[in-house]
mmCIF file of C-alpha atoms in Angstrom:
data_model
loop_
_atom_site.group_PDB
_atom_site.id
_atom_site.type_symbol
_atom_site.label_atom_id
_atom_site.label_comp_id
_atom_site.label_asym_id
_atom_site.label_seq_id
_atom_site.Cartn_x
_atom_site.Cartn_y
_atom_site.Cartn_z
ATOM 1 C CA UNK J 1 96.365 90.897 126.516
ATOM 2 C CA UNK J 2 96.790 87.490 127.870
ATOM 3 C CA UNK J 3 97.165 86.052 124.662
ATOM 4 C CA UNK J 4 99.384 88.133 123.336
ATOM 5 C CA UNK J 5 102.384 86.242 124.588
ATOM 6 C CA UNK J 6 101.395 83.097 122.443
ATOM 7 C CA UNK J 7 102.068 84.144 118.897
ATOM 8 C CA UNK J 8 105.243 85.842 117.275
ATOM 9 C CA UNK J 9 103.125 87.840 115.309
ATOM 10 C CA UNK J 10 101.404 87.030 111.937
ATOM 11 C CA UNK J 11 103.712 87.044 108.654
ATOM 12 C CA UNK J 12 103.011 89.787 105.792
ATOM 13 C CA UNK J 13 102.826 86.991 103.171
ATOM 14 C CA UNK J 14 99.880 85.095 105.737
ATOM 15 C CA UNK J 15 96.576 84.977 103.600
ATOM 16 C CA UNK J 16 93.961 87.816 104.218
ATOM 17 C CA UNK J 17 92.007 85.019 105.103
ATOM 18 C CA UNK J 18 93.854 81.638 105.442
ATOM 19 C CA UNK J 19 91.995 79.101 104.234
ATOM 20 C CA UNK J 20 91.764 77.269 107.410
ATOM 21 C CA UNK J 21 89.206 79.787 108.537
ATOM 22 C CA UNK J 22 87.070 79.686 105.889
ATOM 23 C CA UNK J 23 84.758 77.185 107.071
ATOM 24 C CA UNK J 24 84.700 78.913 110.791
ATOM 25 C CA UNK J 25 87.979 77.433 112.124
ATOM 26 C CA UNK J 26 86.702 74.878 114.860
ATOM 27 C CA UNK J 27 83.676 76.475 114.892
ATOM 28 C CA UNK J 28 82.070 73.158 114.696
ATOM 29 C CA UNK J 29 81.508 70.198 116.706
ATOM 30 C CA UNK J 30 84.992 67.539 117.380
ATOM 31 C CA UNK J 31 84.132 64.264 115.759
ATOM 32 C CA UNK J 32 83.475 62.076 119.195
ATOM 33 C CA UNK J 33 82.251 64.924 120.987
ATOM 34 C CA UNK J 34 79.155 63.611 123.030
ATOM 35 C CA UNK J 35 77.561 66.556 122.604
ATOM 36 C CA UNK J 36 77.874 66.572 118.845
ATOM 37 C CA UNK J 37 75.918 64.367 116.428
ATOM 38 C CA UNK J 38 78.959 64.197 113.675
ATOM 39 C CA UNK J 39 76.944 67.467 111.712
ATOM 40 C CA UNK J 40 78.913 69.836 113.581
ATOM 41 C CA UNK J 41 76.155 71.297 115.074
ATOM 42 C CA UNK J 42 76.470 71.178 118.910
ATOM 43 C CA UNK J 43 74.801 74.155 120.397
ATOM 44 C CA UNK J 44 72.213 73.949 123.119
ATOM 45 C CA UNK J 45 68.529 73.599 122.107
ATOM 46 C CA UNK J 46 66.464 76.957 120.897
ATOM 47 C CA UNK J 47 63.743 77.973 118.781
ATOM 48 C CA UNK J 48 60.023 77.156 119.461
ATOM 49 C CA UNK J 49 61.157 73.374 119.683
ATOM 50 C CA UNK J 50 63.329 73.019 122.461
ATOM 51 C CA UNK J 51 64.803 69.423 121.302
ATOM 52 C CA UNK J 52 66.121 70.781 117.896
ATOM 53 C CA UNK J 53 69.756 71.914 118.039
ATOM 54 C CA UNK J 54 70.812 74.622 115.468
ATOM 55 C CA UNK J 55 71.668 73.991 111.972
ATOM 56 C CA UNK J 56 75.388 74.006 111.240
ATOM 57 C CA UNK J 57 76.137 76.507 108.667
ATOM 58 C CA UNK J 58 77.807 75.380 105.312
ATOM 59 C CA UNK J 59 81.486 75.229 105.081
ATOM 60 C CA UNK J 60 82.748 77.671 102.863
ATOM 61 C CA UNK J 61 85.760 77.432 100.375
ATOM 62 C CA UNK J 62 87.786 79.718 98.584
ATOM 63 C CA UNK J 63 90.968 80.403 97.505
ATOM 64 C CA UNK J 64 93.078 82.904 100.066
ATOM 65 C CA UNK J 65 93.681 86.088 99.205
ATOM 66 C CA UNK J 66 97.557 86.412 99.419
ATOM 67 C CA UNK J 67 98.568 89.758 101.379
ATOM 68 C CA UNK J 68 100.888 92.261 101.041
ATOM 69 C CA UNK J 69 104.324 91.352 102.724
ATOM 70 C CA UNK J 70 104.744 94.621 104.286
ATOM 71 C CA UNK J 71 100.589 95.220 105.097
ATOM 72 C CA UNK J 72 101.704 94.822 109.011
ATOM 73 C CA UNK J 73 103.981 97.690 109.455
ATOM 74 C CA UNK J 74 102.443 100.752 109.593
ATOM 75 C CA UNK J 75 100.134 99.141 112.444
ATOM 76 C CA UNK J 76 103.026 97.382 114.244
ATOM 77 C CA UNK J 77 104.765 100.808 114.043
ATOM 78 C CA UNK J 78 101.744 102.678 115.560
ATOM 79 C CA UNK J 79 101.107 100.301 118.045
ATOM 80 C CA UNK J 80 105.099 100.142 119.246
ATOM 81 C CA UNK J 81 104.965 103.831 119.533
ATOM 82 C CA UNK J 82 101.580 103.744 121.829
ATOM 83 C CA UNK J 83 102.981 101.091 124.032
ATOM 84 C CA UNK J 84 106.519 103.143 124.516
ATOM 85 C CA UNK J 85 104.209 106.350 125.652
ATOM 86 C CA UNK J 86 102.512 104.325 128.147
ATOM 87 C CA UNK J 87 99.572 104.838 126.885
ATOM 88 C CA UNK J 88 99.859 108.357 126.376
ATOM 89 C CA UNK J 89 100.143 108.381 122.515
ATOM 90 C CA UNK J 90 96.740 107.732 121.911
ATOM 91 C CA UNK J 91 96.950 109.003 118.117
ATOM 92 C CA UNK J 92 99.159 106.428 117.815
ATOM 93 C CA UNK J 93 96.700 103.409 119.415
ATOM 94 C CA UNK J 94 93.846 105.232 117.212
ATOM 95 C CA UNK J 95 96.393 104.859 114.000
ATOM 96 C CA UNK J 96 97.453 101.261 114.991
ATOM 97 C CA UNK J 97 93.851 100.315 114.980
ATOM 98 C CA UNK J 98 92.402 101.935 112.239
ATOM 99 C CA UNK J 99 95.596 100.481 110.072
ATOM 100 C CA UNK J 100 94.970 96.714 111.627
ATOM 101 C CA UNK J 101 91.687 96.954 110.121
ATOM 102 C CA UNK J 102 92.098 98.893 106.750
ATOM 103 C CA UNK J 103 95.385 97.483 105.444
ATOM 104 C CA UNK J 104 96.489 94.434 107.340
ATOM 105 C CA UNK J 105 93.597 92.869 107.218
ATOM 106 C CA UNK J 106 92.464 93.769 103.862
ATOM 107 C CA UNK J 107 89.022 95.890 105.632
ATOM 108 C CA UNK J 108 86.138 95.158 108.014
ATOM 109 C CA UNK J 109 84.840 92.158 105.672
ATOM 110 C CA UNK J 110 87.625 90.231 106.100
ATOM 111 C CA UNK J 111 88.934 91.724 109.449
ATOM 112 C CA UNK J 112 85.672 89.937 110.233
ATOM 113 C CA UNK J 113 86.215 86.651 108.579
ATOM 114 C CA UNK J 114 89.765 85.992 110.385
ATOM 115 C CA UNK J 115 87.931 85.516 113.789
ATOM 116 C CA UNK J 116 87.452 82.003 113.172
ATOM 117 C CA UNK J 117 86.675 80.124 116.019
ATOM 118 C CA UNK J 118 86.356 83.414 117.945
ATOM 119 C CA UNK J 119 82.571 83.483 115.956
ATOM 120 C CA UNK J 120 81.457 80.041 116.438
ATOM 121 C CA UNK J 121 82.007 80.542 119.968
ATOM 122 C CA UNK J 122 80.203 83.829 120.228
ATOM 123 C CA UNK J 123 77.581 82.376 118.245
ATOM 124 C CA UNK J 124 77.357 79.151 120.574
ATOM 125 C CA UNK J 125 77.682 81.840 123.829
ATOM 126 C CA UNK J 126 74.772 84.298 122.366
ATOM 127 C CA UNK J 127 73.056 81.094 121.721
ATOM 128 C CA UNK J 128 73.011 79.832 125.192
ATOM 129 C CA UNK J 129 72.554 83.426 126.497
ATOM 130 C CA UNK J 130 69.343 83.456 124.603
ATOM 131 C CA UNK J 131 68.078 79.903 126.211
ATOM 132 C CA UNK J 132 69.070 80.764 129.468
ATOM 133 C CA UNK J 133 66.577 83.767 129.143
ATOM 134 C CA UNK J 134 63.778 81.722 127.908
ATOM 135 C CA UNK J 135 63.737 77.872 129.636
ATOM 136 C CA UNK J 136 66.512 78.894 132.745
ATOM 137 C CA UNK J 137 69.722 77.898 133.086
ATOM 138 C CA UNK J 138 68.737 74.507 134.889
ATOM 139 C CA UNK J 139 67.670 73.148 131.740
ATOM 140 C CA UNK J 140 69.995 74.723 129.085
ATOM 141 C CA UNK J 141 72.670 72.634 131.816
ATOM 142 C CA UNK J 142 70.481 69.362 131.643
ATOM 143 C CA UNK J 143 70.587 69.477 128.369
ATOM 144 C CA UNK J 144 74.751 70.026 127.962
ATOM 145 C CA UNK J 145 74.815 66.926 130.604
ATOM 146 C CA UNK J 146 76.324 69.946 132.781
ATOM 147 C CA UNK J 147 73.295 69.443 135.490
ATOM 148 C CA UNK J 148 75.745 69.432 138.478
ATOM 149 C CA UNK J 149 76.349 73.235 137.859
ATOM 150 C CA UNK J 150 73.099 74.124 138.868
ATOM 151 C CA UNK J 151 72.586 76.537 141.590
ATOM 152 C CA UNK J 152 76.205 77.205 141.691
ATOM 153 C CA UNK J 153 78.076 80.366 141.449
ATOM 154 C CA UNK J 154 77.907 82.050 138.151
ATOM 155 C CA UNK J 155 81.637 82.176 137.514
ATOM 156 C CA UNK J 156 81.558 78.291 137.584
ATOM 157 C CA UNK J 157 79.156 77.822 135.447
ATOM 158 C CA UNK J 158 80.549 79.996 132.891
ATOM 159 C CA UNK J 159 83.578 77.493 133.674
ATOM 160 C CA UNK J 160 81.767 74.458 133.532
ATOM 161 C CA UNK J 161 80.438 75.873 130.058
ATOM 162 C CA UNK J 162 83.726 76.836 128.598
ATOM 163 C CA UNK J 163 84.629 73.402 127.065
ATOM 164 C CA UNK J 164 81.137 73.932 124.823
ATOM 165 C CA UNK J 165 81.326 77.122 124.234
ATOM 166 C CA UNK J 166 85.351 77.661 123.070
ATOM 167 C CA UNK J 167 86.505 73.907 122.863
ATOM 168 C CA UNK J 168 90.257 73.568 123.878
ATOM 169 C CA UNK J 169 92.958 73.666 120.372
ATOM 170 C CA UNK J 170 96.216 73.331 119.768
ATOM 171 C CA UNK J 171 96.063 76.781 117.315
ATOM 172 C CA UNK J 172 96.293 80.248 118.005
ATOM 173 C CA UNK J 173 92.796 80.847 117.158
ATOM 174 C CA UNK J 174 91.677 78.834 119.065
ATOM 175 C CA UNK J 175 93.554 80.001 122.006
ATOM 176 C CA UNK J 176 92.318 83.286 121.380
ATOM 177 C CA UNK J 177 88.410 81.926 121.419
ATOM 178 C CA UNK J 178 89.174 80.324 125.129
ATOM 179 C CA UNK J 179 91.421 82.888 126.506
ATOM 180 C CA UNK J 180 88.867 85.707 125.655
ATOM 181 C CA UNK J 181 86.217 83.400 127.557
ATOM 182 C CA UNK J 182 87.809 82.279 130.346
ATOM 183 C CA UNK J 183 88.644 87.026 130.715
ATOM 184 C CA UNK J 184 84.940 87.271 130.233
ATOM 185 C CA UNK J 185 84.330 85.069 133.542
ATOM 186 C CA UNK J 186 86.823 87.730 135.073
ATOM 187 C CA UNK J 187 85.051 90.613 134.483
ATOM 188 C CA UNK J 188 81.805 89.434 135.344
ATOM 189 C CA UNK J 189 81.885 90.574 138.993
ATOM 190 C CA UNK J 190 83.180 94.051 137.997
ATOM 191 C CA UNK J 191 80.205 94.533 135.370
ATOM 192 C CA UNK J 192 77.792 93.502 138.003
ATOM 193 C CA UNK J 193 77.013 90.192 136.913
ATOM 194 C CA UNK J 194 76.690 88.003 139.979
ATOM 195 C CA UNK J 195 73.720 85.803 138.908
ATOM 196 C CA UNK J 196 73.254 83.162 136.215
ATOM 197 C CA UNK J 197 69.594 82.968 137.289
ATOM 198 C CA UNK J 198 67.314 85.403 136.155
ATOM 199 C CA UNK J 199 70.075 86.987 133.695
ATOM 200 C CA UNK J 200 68.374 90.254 132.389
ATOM 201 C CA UNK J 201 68.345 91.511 128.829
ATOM 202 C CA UNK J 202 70.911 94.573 129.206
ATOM 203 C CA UNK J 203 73.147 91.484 131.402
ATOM 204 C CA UNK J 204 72.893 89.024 128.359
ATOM 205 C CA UNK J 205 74.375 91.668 126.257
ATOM 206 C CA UNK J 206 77.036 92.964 128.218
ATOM 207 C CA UNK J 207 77.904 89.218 128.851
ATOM 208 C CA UNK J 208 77.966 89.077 125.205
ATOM 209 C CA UNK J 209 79.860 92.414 124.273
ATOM 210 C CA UNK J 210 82.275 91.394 126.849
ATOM 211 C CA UNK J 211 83.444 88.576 124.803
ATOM 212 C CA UNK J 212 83.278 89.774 120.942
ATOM 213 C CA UNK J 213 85.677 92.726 122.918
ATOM 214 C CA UNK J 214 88.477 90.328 124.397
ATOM 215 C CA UNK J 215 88.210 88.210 120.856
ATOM 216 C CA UNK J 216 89.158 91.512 118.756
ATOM 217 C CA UNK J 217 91.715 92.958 121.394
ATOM 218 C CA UNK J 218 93.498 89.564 121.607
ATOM 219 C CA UNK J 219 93.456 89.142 117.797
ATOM 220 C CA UNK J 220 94.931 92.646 117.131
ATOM 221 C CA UNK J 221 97.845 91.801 120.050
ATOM 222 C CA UNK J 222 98.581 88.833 118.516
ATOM 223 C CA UNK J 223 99.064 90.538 115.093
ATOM 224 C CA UNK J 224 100.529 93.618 115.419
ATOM 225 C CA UNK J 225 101.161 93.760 119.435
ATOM 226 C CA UNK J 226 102.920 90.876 119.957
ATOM 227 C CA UNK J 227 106.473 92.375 120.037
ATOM 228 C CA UNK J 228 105.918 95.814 122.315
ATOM 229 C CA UNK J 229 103.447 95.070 124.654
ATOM 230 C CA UNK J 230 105.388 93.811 127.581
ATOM 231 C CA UNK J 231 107.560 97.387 126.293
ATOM 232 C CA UNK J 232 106.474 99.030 129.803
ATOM 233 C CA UNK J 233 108.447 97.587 132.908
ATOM 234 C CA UNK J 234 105.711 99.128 135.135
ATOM 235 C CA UNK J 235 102.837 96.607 135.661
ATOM 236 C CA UNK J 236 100.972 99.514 136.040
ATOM 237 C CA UNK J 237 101.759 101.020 133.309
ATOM 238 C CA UNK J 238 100.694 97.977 131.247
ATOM 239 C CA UNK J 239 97.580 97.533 132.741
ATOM 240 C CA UNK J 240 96.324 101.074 131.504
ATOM 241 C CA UNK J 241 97.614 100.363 128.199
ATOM 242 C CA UNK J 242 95.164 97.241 128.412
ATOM 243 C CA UNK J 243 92.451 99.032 129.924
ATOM 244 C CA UNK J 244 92.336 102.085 127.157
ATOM 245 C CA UNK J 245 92.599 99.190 124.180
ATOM 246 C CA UNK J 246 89.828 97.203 125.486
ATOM 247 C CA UNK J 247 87.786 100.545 126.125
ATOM 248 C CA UNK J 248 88.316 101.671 123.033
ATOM 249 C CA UNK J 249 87.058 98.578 121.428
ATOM 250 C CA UNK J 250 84.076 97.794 123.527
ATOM 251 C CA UNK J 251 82.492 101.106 122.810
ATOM 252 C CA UNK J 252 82.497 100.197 119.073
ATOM 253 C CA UNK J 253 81.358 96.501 120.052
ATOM 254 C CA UNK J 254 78.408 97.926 122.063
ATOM 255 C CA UNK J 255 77.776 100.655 118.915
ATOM 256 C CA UNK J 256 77.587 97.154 116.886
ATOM 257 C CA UNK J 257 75.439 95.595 118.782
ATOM 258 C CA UNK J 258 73.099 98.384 119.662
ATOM 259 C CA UNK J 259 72.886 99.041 116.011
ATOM 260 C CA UNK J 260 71.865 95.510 115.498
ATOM 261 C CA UNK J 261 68.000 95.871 117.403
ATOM 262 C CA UNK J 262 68.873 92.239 118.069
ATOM 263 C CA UNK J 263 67.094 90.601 121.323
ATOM 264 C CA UNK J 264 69.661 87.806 122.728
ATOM 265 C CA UNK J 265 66.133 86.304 123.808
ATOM 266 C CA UNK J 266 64.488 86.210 121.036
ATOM 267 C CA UNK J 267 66.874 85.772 117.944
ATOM 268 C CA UNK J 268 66.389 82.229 116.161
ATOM 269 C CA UNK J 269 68.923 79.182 115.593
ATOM 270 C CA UNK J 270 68.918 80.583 111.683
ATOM 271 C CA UNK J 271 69.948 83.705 112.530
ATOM 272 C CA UNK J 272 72.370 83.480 115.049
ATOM 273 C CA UNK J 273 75.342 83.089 112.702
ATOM 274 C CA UNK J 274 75.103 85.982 110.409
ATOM 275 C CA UNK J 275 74.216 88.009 113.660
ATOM 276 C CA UNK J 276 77.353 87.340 114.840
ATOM 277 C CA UNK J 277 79.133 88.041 111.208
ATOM 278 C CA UNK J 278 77.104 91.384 111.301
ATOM 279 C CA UNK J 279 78.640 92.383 114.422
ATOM 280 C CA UNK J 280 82.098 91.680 114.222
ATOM 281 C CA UNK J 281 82.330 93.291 110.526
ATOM 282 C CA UNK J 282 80.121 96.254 112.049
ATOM 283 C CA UNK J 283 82.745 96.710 115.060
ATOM 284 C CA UNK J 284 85.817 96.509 112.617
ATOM 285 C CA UNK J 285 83.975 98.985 110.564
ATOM 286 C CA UNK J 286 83.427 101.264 113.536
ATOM 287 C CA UNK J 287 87.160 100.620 114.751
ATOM 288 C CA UNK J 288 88.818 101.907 111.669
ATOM 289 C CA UNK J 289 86.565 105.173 111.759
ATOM 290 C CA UNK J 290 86.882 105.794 115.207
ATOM 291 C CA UNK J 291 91.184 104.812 115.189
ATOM 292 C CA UNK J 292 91.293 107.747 111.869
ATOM 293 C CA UNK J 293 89.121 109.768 114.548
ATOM 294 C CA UNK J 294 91.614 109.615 117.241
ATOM 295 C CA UNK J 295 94.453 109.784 114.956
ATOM 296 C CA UNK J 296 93.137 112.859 114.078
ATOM 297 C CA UNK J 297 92.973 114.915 117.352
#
């Protein structure tokens, strides 16, 4: 919940989907970036030829769908009530959840849709996953200009990576995007990641869950959790509050992703975009059935 101190909370009368995520957020490359050729499209090199970067995808724009003034309330009311049991009320988390996705958010679609730059940068992280599986990490780093990394430990590289992967913003969302990285590299150690090198399959995609997880916990604190969850005096008893949220939604990101039969090594530039779509409107879809389930036991 590290980001959860950065926002007071989103308004009722905030767009479903603000129209400043529409096109991704910051999903795309900074004008001036060196690693960006002014098309936006700055991820590392893939596909059969290893020069081509991927294609940016279009910007879309619509019109925001205005939202219901009180759509935050029931879930802000859950979630209060979770955080004052210390964790104990965990009808109440499931309820929070399930509401987050179903009414504040207007469903999985668009629960989906408000991760703005939270997808680009998964799609730029699964991206370079995928390359460092097929051509090794020294070159997906020679080709970032990042060659001084090489051979050194894998949280620093992960480091070293974060200003391509989650660019650093002035907005929430993008704030979200970095701080979910930068919890990733935390937890790399305690899922047994401990070399960049030779990154297996299974690794790739826990690297990968990892990071869609902390995206969709810090998003839901920062709407709905913003107020309550430094509730608990005990540090203790905030840190199991944390732990039981993020479990709760990586089982539904790793149900996503499973479900996908997508290979980190293997998926193309094309495809990488709507994989990442699929997967965060999958896990909100499996969030709101699995916060009803818990609500109901």
């Amino acid at each position: 919940m590290g980001t959860s101190s950065a926002f007071g909370g989103a308004s009722g009368g905030t767009p479903l989907v603000p129209s400043w995520l529409e096109g991704g957020g910051s999903d795309d490359g900074a004008p001036g970036d060196p690693r960006s050729d002014g098309s936006g499209s700055d991820a590392p090199p893939t596909g059969n030829d290893p020069a081509a970067p991927p294609a940016a995808p279009p910007e879309r724009i619509a019109t925001p769908v205005p939202g219901e003034t009180d759509r935050y309330t029931s879930a802000r009311t859950n979630f209060t009530r979770y955080a004052r049991s210390g964790g104990d009320d965990r009808r109440s988390m499931g309820r929070a959840v399930s509401q987050y996705v179903s009414r504040s958010s207007g469903g999985a679609a668009r629960a989906a849709r408000r991760m703005g730059s939270s997808r680009g940068a998964a799609s730029r992280l699964a991206t370079i996953l995928g390359q460092v599986g097929n051509v090794g990490i020294g070159e997906v780093l020679r080709s970032l200009d990042l060659g001084g990394l090489a051979g050194r430990p894998i949280e620093e590289v992960f480091a070293g990576l974060a200003d391509f992967i989650c660019p650093d913003g002035g907005s929430i969302d993008e704030g979200i995007a970095r701080d979910a990285f930068i919890e990733t590299i935390a937890d790399l150690a305690d899922a047994g990641i401990t070399e960049i090198d030779g990154l297996t399959a299974d690794q790739m995609q826990t690297v990968f869950e990892l990071y869609i997880a902390h995206t969709i916990e810090a998003r839901i604190c920062n709407d709905i959790g913003t107020r309550v969850v430094n509730m608990p005096s005990d540090v203790r008893t905030v840190e199991r509050i944390e732990a039981q949220l993020q479990e709760f939604i990586q089982r539904s990101v790793s149900d996503a992703v499973s479900a996908s039969g997508v290979d980190l090594g293997s998926i193309s530039r094309e495809d990488v975009t709507g994989f990442v779509d699929q997967v965060y409107e999958a896990t909100f879809e499996l969030l709101e059935a699995a916060g009803e389930a818990e609500a109901d036991k």
